[in-house]
Tab-separated table of C-alpha atoms in Angstrom:
chain	number	residue	atom	x	y	z
A	1	MET	CA	-13.981	54.090	17.566
A	2	THR	CA	-16.932	54.702	16.174
A	3	THR	CA	-19.642	51.876	15.100
A	4	GLN	CA	-18.520	52.098	11.519
A	5	ARG	CA	-14.827	51.524	11.694
A	6	LEU	CA	-15.087	48.938	14.349
A	7	LEU	CA	-17.609	47.382	11.273
A	8	LYS	CA	-14.977	48.089	9.124
A	9	LEU	CA	-12.506	46.368	10.853
A	10	LEU	CA	-14.161	43.107	12.023
A	11	ILE	CA	-14.843	42.822	7.783
A	12	ALA	CA	-11.115	43.334	7.555
A	13	LEU	CA	-10.221	40.233	10.190
A	14	ALA	CA	-13.364	38.040	8.795
A	15	PHE	CA	-11.669	38.670	5.494
A	16	VAL	CA	-8.179	37.908	6.352
A	17	ALA	CA	-9.127	34.831	7.868
A	18	ALA	CA	-11.120	33.580	5.987
A	19	SER	CA	-8.215	33.652	2.832
A	20	ALA	CA	-5.784	32.377	5.077
A	21	ALA	CA	-5.818	29.114	3.109
A	22	VAL	CA	-5.281	30.573	0.013
A	23	TRP	CA	-2.189	33.043	1.178
A	24	TRP	CA	-0.311	30.978	3.978
A	25	PRO	CA	-0.388	27.654	2.107
A	26	THR	CA	-0.086	24.575	4.404
A	27	GLN	CA	3.774	23.350	5.908
A	28	ALA	CA	5.254	20.569	3.984
A	29	HIS	CA	5.871	16.835	5.364
A	30	ALA	CA	9.163	17.296	7.050
A	31	VAL	CA	11.296	14.538	7.260
A	32	ARG	CA	15.159	14.406	8.970
A	33	LEU	CA	17.976	14.261	5.744
A	34	LYS	CA	19.352	10.645	6.823
A	35	GLU	CA	15.645	9.225	5.561
A	36	ILE	CA	16.127	10.205	2.148
A	37	ALA	CA	19.177	10.522	1.276
A	38	ALA	CA	22.627	7.852	1.593
A	39	VAL	CA	25.986	9.423	1.465
A	40	GLN	CA	27.626	7.617	-1.496
A	41	GLY	CA	30.235	5.150	-1.198
A	42	VAL	CA	29.306	4.546	2.673
A	43	ARG	CA	27.522	1.184	1.999
A	44	PRO	CA	26.965	-2.235	3.337
A	45	ASN	CA	28.826	-4.965	1.241
A	46	GLN	CA	27.948	-8.709	0.415
A	47	LEU	CA	29.208	-10.977	1.329
A	48	MET	CA	28.829	-15.395	0.572
A	49	GLY	CA	30.732	-18.517	1.406
A	50	TYR	CA	30.462	-22.389	0.998
A	51	GLY	CA	30.705	-24.349	4.117
A	52	LEU	CA	29.634	-27.769	6.280
A	53	VAL	CA	27.527	-28.475	9.145
A	54	VAL	CA	27.535	-30.929	10.957
A	55	GLY	CA	26.060	-32.819	14.452
A	56	LEU	CA	22.761	-33.644	12.794
A	57	ASP	CA	20.844	-35.849	13.996
A	58	GLY	CA	20.294	-37.743	11.037
A	59	THR	CA	18.958	-35.266	9.015
A	60	GLY	CA	21.498	-34.368	6.670
A	61	ASP	CA	21.926	-34.638	3.447
A	62	GLN	CA	21.496	-37.723	1.956
A	63	THR	CA	25.504	-38.785	0.101
A	64	THR	CA	24.202	-40.635	-3.390
A	65	GLN	CA	21.928	-37.450	-3.810
A	66	THR	CA	24.443	-34.481	-3.055
A	67	PRO	CA	28.375	-35.783	-4.124
A	68	PHE	CA	29.745	-32.014	-3.690
A	69	THR	CA	29.227	-32.710	0.478
A	70	VAL	CA	31.127	-36.083	0.382
A	71	GLN	CA	33.948	-34.271	-1.738
A	72	SER	CA	33.661	-31.024	0.408
A	73	LEU	CA	34.366	-33.532	3.063
A	74	ASN	CA	37.377	-35.997	1.664
A	75	ALA	CA	39.233	-32.280	1.240
A	76	MET	CA	38.620	-30.544	4.922
A	77	LEU	CA	39.729	-33.631	6.450
A	78	GLN	CA	42.765	-34.054	3.968
A	79	GLN	CA	43.648	-30.458	5.256
A	80	MET	CA	43.668	-32.086	8.612
A	81	GLY	CA	46.034	-34.944	7.640
A	82	ILE	CA	43.355	-37.525	7.392
A	83	THR	CA	43.515	-39.698	4.254
A	84	VAL	CA	40.365	-41.384	3.089
A	85	PRO	CA	40.619	-44.942	1.172
A	86	PRO	CA	39.498	-44.483	-2.746
A	87	GLY	CA	36.250	-45.676	-3.058
A	88	ALA	CA	35.070	-45.804	0.363
A	89	ALA	CA	31.049	-45.815	0.694
A	90	MET	CA	30.811	-42.661	3.557
A	91	GLN	CA	27.348	-42.781	4.686
A	92	LEU	CA	26.783	-39.224	6.136
A	93	LYS	CA	23.659	-37.981	8.267
A	94	ASN	CA	24.837	-35.407	10.277
A	95	VAL	CA	26.632	-33.137	8.004
A	96	ALA	CA	24.845	-30.690	5.286
A	97	ALA	CA	26.293	-28.737	2.813
A	98	VAL	CA	25.446	-24.604	3.467
A	99	LEU	CA	25.656	-21.523	1.670
A	100	VAL	CA	25.925	-18.897	4.697
A	101	THR	CA	25.376	-15.026	3.656
A	102	ALA	CA	26.738	-11.882	5.799
A	103	SER	CA	26.515	-8.075	4.821
A	104	LEU	CA	28.911	-6.676	6.118
A	105	PRO	CA	28.253	-3.128	6.719
A	106	PRO	CA	30.183	0.245	6.115
A	107	PHE	CA	33.261	1.207	8.112
A	108	ALA	CA	33.200	-2.104	9.543
A	109	GLN	CA	36.937	-2.525	11.407
A	110	PRO	CA	38.496	-6.039	11.451
A	111	GLY	CA	38.121	-7.731	14.891
A	112	GLN	CA	33.685	-7.265	14.824
A	113	ALA	CA	31.421	-9.441	14.617
A	114	ILE	CA	28.214	-9.977	12.087
A	115	ASP	CA	25.600	-11.872	12.138
A	116	ILE	CA	25.606	-14.695	8.962
A	117	ASN	CA	23.019	-16.611	7.237
A	118	VAL	CA	22.945	-20.333	6.912
A	119	SER	CA	20.853	-21.967	4.453
A	120	SER	CA	20.618	-25.371	3.025
A	121	LEU	CA	21.945	-26.467	-0.602
A	122	GLY	CA	21.324	-30.152	-0.751
A	123	ASN	CA	18.402	-32.493	0.480
A	124	ALA	CA	19.012	-32.034	4.140
A	125	LYS	CA	15.551	-32.477	6.226
A	126	SER	CA	16.759	-30.327	9.404
A	127	LEU	CA	19.969	-27.760	10.739
A	128	ARG	CA	18.347	-28.086	13.633
A	129	GLY	CA	21.555	-28.358	16.184
A	130	GLY	CA	24.021	-28.012	13.721
A	131	THR	CA	27.076	-26.607	14.049
A	132	LEU	CA	28.684	-24.304	11.122
A	133	ILE	CA	32.124	-25.353	10.845
A	134	ALA	CA	34.814	-22.250	9.933
A	135	THR	CA	33.873	-20.942	6.633
A	136	PRO	CA	35.116	-17.988	5.019
A	137	LEU	CA	33.810	-15.241	3.391
A	138	LYS	CA	34.138	-13.616	0.216
A	139	GLY	CA	32.809	-10.406	-0.925
A	140	ALA	CA	32.907	-9.895	-5.038
A	141	ASP	CA	36.514	-9.061	-5.954
A	142	GLY	CA	37.346	-13.005	-4.341
A	143	GLN	CA	38.826	-11.541	-1.336
A	144	ILE	CA	38.353	-12.848	2.316
A	145	TYR	CA	36.328	-10.334	4.683
A	146	ALA	CA	35.067	-12.452	7.680
A	147	LEU	CA	35.585	-15.966	8.715
A	148	ALA	CA	31.961	-17.779	10.155
A	149	GLN	CA	31.471	-20.242	12.321
A	150	GLY	CA	29.220	-20.893	15.441
A	151	ASN	CA	26.523	-23.075	16.792
A	152	MET	CA	23.169	-22.583	14.384
A	153	VAL	CA	19.614	-21.128	15.750
A	154	ILE	CA	17.005	-22.493	14.241
A	155	SER	CA	13.429	-21.338	14.734
A	156	GLY	CA	10.923	-23.826	13.542
A	157	ALA	CA	10.590	-27.754	14.628
A	158	GLY	CA	9.119	-30.123	12.957
A	159	ALA	CA	8.670	-34.384	14.013
A	160	SER	CA	7.282	-37.597	11.670
A	161	ALA	CA	6.779	-41.477	11.864
A	162	ASN	CA	5.233	-44.041	9.766
A	163	GLY	CA	4.990	-41.869	6.859
A	164	SER	CA	2.673	-38.164	8.678
A	165	LYS	CA	5.322	-35.572	9.272
A	166	VAL	CA	4.453	-32.178	10.711
A	167	THR	CA	6.263	-29.549	10.029
A	168	VAL	CA	6.667	-26.061	11.971
A	169	ASN	CA	8.481	-22.650	10.059
A	170	HIS	CA	11.697	-23.513	8.051
A	171	LEU	CA	13.737	-26.160	8.956
A	172	SER	CA	17.112	-25.785	6.029
A	173	ALA	CA	17.236	-22.270	6.369
A	174	GLY	CA	18.769	-20.532	10.157
A	175	ARG	CA	21.025	-17.613	11.564
A	176	ILE	CA	23.794	-17.475	13.879
A	177	PRO	CA	24.103	-14.086	15.605
A	178	ASN	CA	27.565	-12.455	15.928
A	179	GLY	CA	28.593	-15.942	14.008
A	180	ALA	CA	31.069	-13.860	11.805
A	181	THR	CA	34.251	-12.183	12.715
A	182	VAL	CA	35.896	-9.374	10.187
A	183	GLU	CA	38.946	-9.642	9.341
A	184	ARG	CA	39.187	-6.865	6.571
A	185	SER	CA	38.012	-3.132	6.377
A	186	VAL	CA	36.444	-2.563	2.915
A	187	PRO	CA	37.980	0.939	2.262
A	188	THR	CA	35.611	3.565	1.102
A	189	PRO	CA	36.095	7.322	-0.078
A	190	TRP	CA	34.830	8.620	3.310
A	191	LEU	CA	38.484	10.680	3.593
A	192	GLN	CA	40.028	10.460	-0.464
A	193	SER	CA	37.876	13.282	-1.102
A	194	SER	CA	36.675	16.801	0.023
A	195	ILE	CA	33.253	16.380	-1.223
A	196	ALA	CA	30.519	14.097	-0.690
A	197	GLN	CA	27.519	12.781	-2.685
A	198	LEU	CA	24.348	12.584	-1.238
A	199	ASP	CA	22.003	10.311	-3.357
A	200	LEU	CA	18.364	10.334	-3.003
A	201	GLN	CA	16.316	7.760	-2.695
A	202	SER	CA	13.651	9.301	-5.877
A	203	ASP	CA	14.273	11.288	-8.665
A	204	ASP	CA	12.693	14.446	-7.516
A	205	PHE	CA	14.390	18.311	-9.017
A	206	ASN	CA	12.195	19.659	-5.694
A	207	THR	CA	13.484	17.521	-2.887
A	208	ALA	CA	17.073	18.068	-4.328
A	209	ARG	CA	16.898	21.858	-4.242
A	210	GLU	CA	15.352	21.609	-0.780
A	211	VAL	CA	18.633	19.868	0.610
A	212	ALA	CA	20.476	21.737	-0.866
A	213	ASP	CA	18.746	25.129	0.600
A	214	ALA	CA	18.660	23.353	4.306
A	215	ILE	CA	22.545	22.700	4.560
A	216	ASN	CA	23.423	25.974	3.054
A	217	LYS	CA	21.486	27.020	5.506
A	218	ALA	CA	23.023	25.607	8.694
A	219	LYS	CA	26.745	25.631	7.202
A	220	GLY	CA	26.902	28.452	5.127
A	221	ASN	CA	26.166	29.378	1.274
A	222	GLY	CA	27.714	27.133	-1.537
A	223	THR	CA	28.261	24.247	1.122
A	224	ALA	CA	26.202	22.487	-1.036
A	225	GLU	CA	24.846	22.540	-4.699
A	226	ALA	CA	22.421	20.268	-6.009
A	227	GLN	CA	23.770	18.101	-9.344
A	228	ASN	CA	20.565	16.580	-10.440
A	229	GLY	CA	17.080	15.589	-9.349
A	230	ARG	CA	18.778	12.704	-7.521
A	231	THR	CA	21.858	13.565	-6.430
A	232	VAL	CA	23.561	16.566	-4.547
A	233	ALA	CA	27.361	17.272	-3.665
A	234	VAL	CA	28.276	19.055	-0.241
A	235	ARG	CA	31.656	19.975	0.621
A	236	LEU	CA	33.524	18.554	3.728
A	237	PRO	CA	36.139	20.085	6.135
A	238	ALA	CA	38.867	18.966	5.466
A	239	ASN	CA	39.802	17.127	9.125
A	240	ALA	CA	38.447	13.692	10.100
A	241	GLY	CA	36.849	14.419	12.966
A	242	GLU	CA	35.002	17.779	11.841
A	243	ARG	CA	34.148	15.583	8.932
A	244	VAL	CA	32.244	13.163	11.187
A	245	ALA	CA	30.663	16.190	13.012
A	246	PHE	CA	29.386	17.844	10.147
A	247	MET	CA	27.728	14.878	9.234
A	248	ALA	CA	26.106	14.230	12.471
A	249	ASP	CA	24.311	17.845	11.660
A	250	ILE	CA	23.072	17.458	8.134
A	251	GLU	CA	22.038	13.827	8.611
A	252	ASN	CA	19.288	15.599	11.603
A	253	LEU	CA	18.136	18.613	9.342
A	254	ASP	CA	15.018	18.718	8.193
A	255	ILE	CA	13.556	18.347	5.004
A	256	SER	CA	10.350	19.754	3.537
A	257	ARG	CA	9.318	17.277	1.251
A	258	ALA	CA	6.580	18.647	-1.466
A	259	THR	CA	3.714	16.011	-2.771
A	260	PRO	CA	4.827	13.877	-4.391
A	261	ALA	CA	4.204	12.811	-8.379
A	262	ALA	CA	0.951	11.007	-8.607
A	263	ARG	CA	1.374	7.494	-8.951
A	264	VAL	CA	-1.236	4.407	-8.689
A	265	VAL	CA	0.903	1.236	-8.486
A	266	VAL	CA	-0.708	-2.008	-9.578
A	267	ASN	CA	0.778	-5.599	-8.162
A	268	ALA	CA	-0.950	-7.628	-11.180
A	269	ARG	CA	0.002	-10.816	-9.821
A	270	THR	CA	-1.717	-10.376	-6.441
A	271	GLY	CA	-4.375	-8.009	-7.429
A	272	SER	CA	-3.085	-5.050	-4.479
A	273	ILE	CA	-3.916	-1.327	-5.598
A	274	VAL	CA	-2.109	1.394	-4.275
A	275	MET	CA	-2.444	5.041	-4.474
A	276	ASN	CA	-0.580	8.159	-2.820
A	277	GLN	CA	-2.434	11.432	-1.812
A	278	ALA	CA	-1.497	12.998	-5.372
A	279	VAL	CA	-4.118	10.812	-7.289
A	280	THR	CA	-6.671	12.807	-8.565
A	281	ILE	CA	-9.582	11.638	-11.263
A	282	GLY	CA	-11.430	13.776	-13.871
A	283	PRO	CA	-15.276	13.356	-14.512
A	284	CYS	CA	-16.305	10.627	-16.774
A	285	ALA	CA	-18.730	7.924	-16.865
A	286	VAL	CA	-17.624	4.695	-16.492
A	287	ALA	CA	-19.999	1.699	-17.483
A	288	HIS	CA	-18.859	-2.043	-16.115
A	289	GLY	CA	-20.155	-5.465	-16.937
A	290	ASN	CA	-19.006	-8.982	-16.371
A	291	LEU	CA	-18.634	-10.993	-19.624
A	292	SER	CA	-18.346	-15.393	-18.915
A	293	VAL	CA	-18.715	-18.109	-21.711
A	294	THR	CA	-19.427	-21.304	-20.625
A	295	ILE	CA	-17.852	-24.272	-22.422
A	296	SER	CA	-19.885	-28.152	-21.213
A	297	SER	CA	-19.037	-31.261	-22.978
A	298	THR	CA	-21.239	-34.312	-23.080
A	299	PRO	CA	-20.597	-37.498	-24.378
A	300	VAL	CA	-22.916	-38.719	-26.270
A	301	ILE	CA	-22.775	-42.782	-27.699
A	302	SER	CA	-24.079	-43.776	-31.072
A	303	GLN	CA	-25.007	-47.552	-31.192
A	304	PRO	CA	-25.710	-49.546	-34.311
A	305	SER	CA	-28.955	-51.007	-34.722
A	306	PRO	CA	-28.912	-54.920	-34.096
A	307	MET	CA	-27.822	-57.325	-36.897
A	308	SER	CA	-26.053	-54.514	-38.779
A	309	GLN	CA	-22.416	-54.945	-38.320
A	310	GLY	CA	-21.549	-51.640	-37.256
A	311	GLN	CA	-19.681	-50.550	-34.488
A	312	THR	CA	-20.565	-48.127	-31.633
A	313	VAL	CA	-19.087	-45.151	-31.380
A	314	SER	CA	-18.543	-42.316	-29.097
A	315	GLU	CA	-18.752	-38.514	-29.086
A	316	GLN	CA	-18.787	-35.047	-27.690
A	317	LYS	CA	-21.529	-32.923	-27.842
A	318	SER	CA	-20.459	-29.555	-27.092
A	319	ASP	CA	-22.417	-26.685	-25.377
A	320	ILE	CA	-21.332	-23.452	-25.555
A	321	ARG	CA	-22.680	-20.481	-23.402
A	322	ILE	CA	-22.473	-16.592	-23.588
A	323	ASN	CA	-23.341	-14.746	-20.351
A	324	GLN	CA	-23.092	-10.834	-20.457
A	325	GLU	CA	-24.037	-8.889	-17.047
A	326	PRO	CA	-25.747	-6.048	-17.528
A	327	GLY	CA	-23.425	-2.833	-16.263
A	328	ALA	CA	-25.112	0.476	-15.905
A	329	LEU	CA	-23.360	3.596	-16.118
A	330	ILE	CA	-21.701	5.396	-13.457
A	331	GLN	CA	-20.972	9.124	-13.348
A	332	LEU	CA	-17.979	10.090	-11.403
A	333	PRO	CA	-17.301	13.427	-10.606
A	334	ALA	CA	-14.125	14.934	-10.240
A	335	GLY	CA	-11.928	13.669	-7.073
A	336	THR	CA	-9.583	16.095	-6.015
A	337	LYS	CA	-9.025	13.967	-2.916
A	338	LEU	CA	-7.658	10.384	-2.481
A	339	THR	CA	-11.112	10.610	-0.009
A	340	ASP	CA	-12.652	11.701	-2.868
A	341	VAL	CA	-11.953	8.960	-5.485
A	342	VAL	CA	-11.872	5.636	-3.214
A	343	LYS	CA	-15.748	7.671	-3.173
A	344	ALA	CA	-15.531	7.421	-6.915
A	345	LEU	CA	-14.124	3.776	-7.417
A	346	ASN	CA	-16.063	1.958	-4.708
A	347	ALA	CA	-19.412	3.185	-6.372
A	348	LEU	CA	-18.139	1.336	-9.108
A	349	GLY	CA	-18.962	-2.115	-7.329
A	350	ALA	CA	-15.502	-4.005	-8.814
A	351	ASN	CA	-13.226	-6.157	-7.451
A	352	PRO	CA	-9.508	-5.612	-7.710
A	353	GLN	CA	-8.552	-7.298	-11.055
A	354	ASP	CA	-11.634	-5.784	-12.461
A	355	LEU	CA	-10.447	-2.626	-10.758
A	356	LEU	CA	-7.042	-2.959	-12.584
A	357	ALA	CA	-8.736	-2.920	-16.338
A	358	ILE	CA	-11.635	0.431	-15.107
A	359	LEU	CA	-8.419	2.228	-13.721
A	360	GLN	CA	-5.819	1.656	-17.302
A	361	ALA	CA	-9.173	2.438	-19.253
A	362	MET	CA	-9.322	5.737	-16.828
A	363	LYS	CA	-6.100	6.554	-18.002
A	364	THR	CA	-6.388	6.087	-21.375
A	365	ALA	CA	-9.368	7.970	-21.920
A	366	GLY	CA	-7.406	10.720	-19.529
A	367	ALA	CA	-9.843	10.781	-16.647
A	368	LEU	CA	-7.066	9.582	-14.076
A	369	GLN	CA	-4.347	12.404	-13.582
A	370	ALA	CA	-1.617	9.743	-12.189
A	371	GLU	CA	0.984	7.807	-13.502
A	372	LEU	CA	0.065	4.030	-13.500
A	373	GLU	CA	2.666	1.223	-13.009
A	374	VAL	CA	2.483	-2.598	-12.799
A	375	ILE	CA	4.758	-4.508	-10.667
């Protein structure tokens, strides 16, 4: 090989290496399908029930302020054949009315145990050491789906004496692991239809297309079809056992996620500002200064002269001052990366509350290429 041909080959290789980033784009971040989508109808159901916690060490509800606790106890005793005389004053210190909540997982069958949360409804000081008696848990349709009972686990602790009180964590709510037994299963459309609908966590047409393409590539063309930016329809096998294996396979498919839409999320209550990597800014100039108004009032006493039969009058003298700190005009260059945007915003030296106003003004001026969302 001659020297001239070798030189041309080296120049060509250098050109290809330099332009690799342009012609060969980097691979998008891949996630599993189960992390970005859920099967419609395969979801947990919320349960709720009203019950009583007994066995408290004098820290239960005060019956004078929570009459429903006494009514609930009387109703329970009547079911057991015990009748309380009308008008009897019941001073209950070891009983508390509680609200029991639980989440019934999908495909839960009768006999399985689920965790429950117990929260005080009245003015009980502590539920520590209490036992929840049998409490039916109902769904949104009013049917009983589980029965809860057991000893509570309270992570808090407290002590009081002579008007002083020390409390660690929360004493009026606790948890019972495996505290409820499922009595009824929730019907699901898993075996009732030949098509399953995958619901994406966010509405993105590109992600829906990637999900359908990945399923069709693994299971054959025509298996999946993107309906819109959030739902994908998937054809299921006829046999129930094959459906389980089918869903197990597609749940672990790698889906290439493109860069999400540029978005800046602002929490107006806490001042927190979060932006994703797609946020960019255009060249702009920002001047920011603080304006403060101070109003101070000083009492002034007007006293009459002697023997004038006048009255002493008290008035207020107000002093109003307006102070505006100068703000230098700072030129912000165009930022195409998140690090450039952070450096440009840090150059302003503004606190999070001032930064919120600056971002809103930049969005109005067209310099912020992102969606501004306030939560």
